[in-house]
Amino acid sequence: MIPISQGRSRRATLAGAVCALLVTGTALTGCSEDPNEGTNGVGRLPADQIQNRAQKAAGSVGAVRLHGTVVTSGRTYTLDMRLKEKGGIGSVTTKGETFRLLRIDDELYLKAGAEFWGQGAGAGEGDSEADAAAAGKLAEKYVKVPQGDPSYRKFIGFTDKSVLLSGLLTLHGELATDGHHEQSGVRTIRVTGDKGSGGTLDVSLEGKPYPVRLVRAGKAGTLTFSAWGTDFPLEKPAEDETLDYGKQLPTS
């Protein structure tokens, strides 16, 4: 969590000192210390309206990049995903293993190394050679995940912009504002749920009020959002890079 920079604080202090010297008996202009001056104005709104504006802004554009952590069912996932309406692409890391996800419409592909697949391939069969052969077959290929496979239901949510954001961008409990901040060089207004225990959301004060940073309730992860509205290509992998497994994937 990054407070307003010291440079900006010094400038505000200097501006206040200059204003104090400009006593002319007439109304002064340009001497306001209003932190919302020159912003999109959402910092002046009640907390619930700021959250609402951020949700609407997020839903109004077709693409976004998000990176950070999500904790679900006791497991931590580190995400670096680019998402849009028709799909998404990026990487997911969990328990020290990284794999790539690619979704185009309803087709979901998963790409990982032999070690990732080797954890589950042939599990319970006691045949290490068969395990290694299965893992080698899947390694570094874009494996098309069958829609009925548990992995499909588990991972497709990481590639779905509308589902993912609608579930993330809602704080819990009583909402309040918690001052002006700066995230990655962007001025923000912070909204909290139940004084932070219900999560915190930094909303941009520059341009559209997009979400910039989310700390989820219950220590369930922290995500940063960027590249709002910046399109990116989604292309099916080449045939020689693709494997249609055709049955339930090995459990990993």
mmCIF file of N, CA, C and O in Angstrom, residues 6-22 30-33:
data_model
loop_
_atom_site.group_PDB
_atom_site.id
_atom_site.type_symbol
_atom_site.label_atom_id
_atom_site.label_comp_id
_atom_site.label_asym_id
_atom_site.label_seq_id
_atom_site.Cartn_x
_atom_site.Cartn_y
_atom_site.Cartn_z
ATOM 1 N N GLN A 6 6.161 11.555 -1.195
ATOM 2 C CA GLN A 6 6.685 12.670 -0.418
ATOM 3 C C GLN A 6 6.821 13.912 -1.284
ATOM 4 O O GLN A 6 6.616 15.033 -0.831
ATOM 5 N N GLY A 7 7.164 13.698 -2.583
ATOM 6 C CA GLY A 7 7.300 14.839 -3.489
ATOM 7 C C GLY A 7 6.006 15.592 -3.617
ATOM 8 O O GLY A 7 5.970 16.830 -3.585
ATOM 9 N N ARG A 8 4.888 14.842 -3.759
ATOM 10 C CA ARG A 8 3.594 15.513 -3.889
ATOM 11 C C ARG A 8 3.222 16.214 -2.585
ATOM 12 O O ARG A 8 2.648 17.291 -2.568
ATOM 13 N N SER A 9 3.557 15.575 -1.439
ATOM 14 C CA SER A 9 3.257 16.202 -0.144
ATOM 15 C C SER A 9 4.029 17.506 0.020
ATOM 16 O O SER A 9 3.505 18.499 0.520
ATOM 17 N N ARG A 10 5.312 17.506 -0.415
ATOM 18 C CA ARG A 10 6.111 18.736 -0.309
ATOM 19 C C ARG A 10 5.542 19.828 -1.197
ATOM 20 O O ARG A 10 5.508 21.000 -0.822
ATOM 21 N N ARG A 11 5.073 19.422 -2.398
ATOM 22 C CA ARG A 11 4.492 20.417 -3.294
ATOM 23 C C ARG A 11 3.229 21.015 -2.698
ATOM 24 O O ARG A 11 2.978 22.219 -2.804
ATOM 25 N N ALA A 12 2.417 20.149 -2.038
ATOM 26 C CA ALA A 12 1.197 20.650 -1.427
ATOM 27 C C ALA A 12 1.516 21.617 -0.288
ATOM 28 O O ALA A 12 0.875 22.650 -0.123
ATOM 29 N N THR A 13 2.566 21.286 0.500
ATOM 30 C CA THR A 13 2.975 22.164 1.592
ATOM 31 C C THR A 13 3.462 23.505 1.064
ATOM 32 O O THR A 13 3.129 24.574 1.592
ATOM 33 N N LEU A 14 4.263 23.457 -0.007
ATOM 34 C CA LEU A 14 4.772 24.687 -0.608
ATOM 35 C C LEU A 14 3.633 25.532 -1.156
ATOM 36 O O LEU A 14 3.613 26.757 -0.983
ATOM 37 N N ALA A 15 2.650 24.862 -1.806
ATOM 38 C CA ALA A 15 1.510 25.604 -2.342
ATOM 39 C C ALA A 15 0.758 26.301 -1.227
ATOM 40 O O ALA A 15 0.317 27.446 -1.366
ATOM 41 N N GLY A 16 0.627 25.622 -0.094
ATOM 42 C CA GLY A 16 -0.067 26.229 1.032
ATOM 43 C C GLY A 16 0.679 27.439 1.554
ATOM 44 O O GLY A 16 0.078 28.459 1.911
ATOM 45 N N ALA A 17 2.016 27.343 1.592
ATOM 46 C CA ALA A 17 2.824 28.473 2.068
ATOM 47 C C ALA A 17 2.709 29.659 1.131
ATOM 48 O O ALA A 17 2.611 30.810 1.562
ATOM 49 N N VAL A 18 2.722 29.399 -0.181
ATOM 50 C CA VAL A 18 2.583 30.484 -1.154
ATOM 51 C C VAL A 18 1.232 31.155 -0.999
ATOM 52 O O VAL A 18 1.118 32.392 -1.033
ATOM 53 N N CYS A 19 0.174 30.352 -0.810
ATOM 54 C CA CYS A 19 -1.159 30.911 -0.638
ATOM 55 C C CYS A 19 -1.225 31.809 0.591
ATOM 56 O O CYS A 19 -1.895 32.840 0.582
ATOM 57 N N ALA A 20 -0.512 31.386 1.640
ATOM 58 C CA ALA A 20 -0.538 32.180 2.867
ATOM 59 C C ALA A 20 0.100 33.544 2.652
ATOM 60 O O ALA A 20 -0.245 34.532 3.314
ATOM 61 N N LEU A 21 1.042 33.639 1.719
ATOM 62 C CA LEU A 21 1.717 34.906 1.448
ATOM 63 C C LEU A 21 0.908 35.814 0.524
ATOM 64 O O LEU A 21 1.139 37.023 0.481
ATOM 65 N N LEU A 22 -0.027 35.221 -0.226
ATOM 66 C CA LEU A 22 -0.771 35.989 -1.214
ATOM 67 C C LEU A 22 -2.050 36.564 -0.615
ATOM 68 O O LEU A 22 -3.152 36.299 -1.067
ATOM 69 N N GLY A 30 -6.477 29.085 -7.615
ATOM 70 C CA GLY A 30 -5.305 28.237 -7.792
ATOM 71 C C GLY A 30 -4.623 27.878 -6.496
ATOM 72 O O GLY A 30 -3.521 27.362 -6.510
ATOM 73 N N CYS A 31 -5.221 28.173 -5.335
ATOM 74 C CA CYS A 31 -4.571 27.879 -4.056
ATOM 75 C C CYS A 31 -5.307 26.795 -3.275
ATOM 76 O O CYS A 31 -5.104 26.660 -2.084
ATOM 77 N N SER A 32 -6.159 26.063 -3.928
ATOM 78 C CA SER A 32 -6.909 25.021 -3.244
ATOM 79 C C SER A 32 -6.003 23.842 -2.914
ATOM 80 O O SER A 32 -5.158 23.453 -3.709
ATOM 81 N N GLU A 33 -6.168 23.274 -1.732
ATOM 82 C CA GLU A 33 -5.466 22.063 -1.360
ATOM 83 C C GLU A 33 -6.405 20.874 -1.438
ATOM 84 O O GLU A 33 -6.183 19.844 -0.815
#
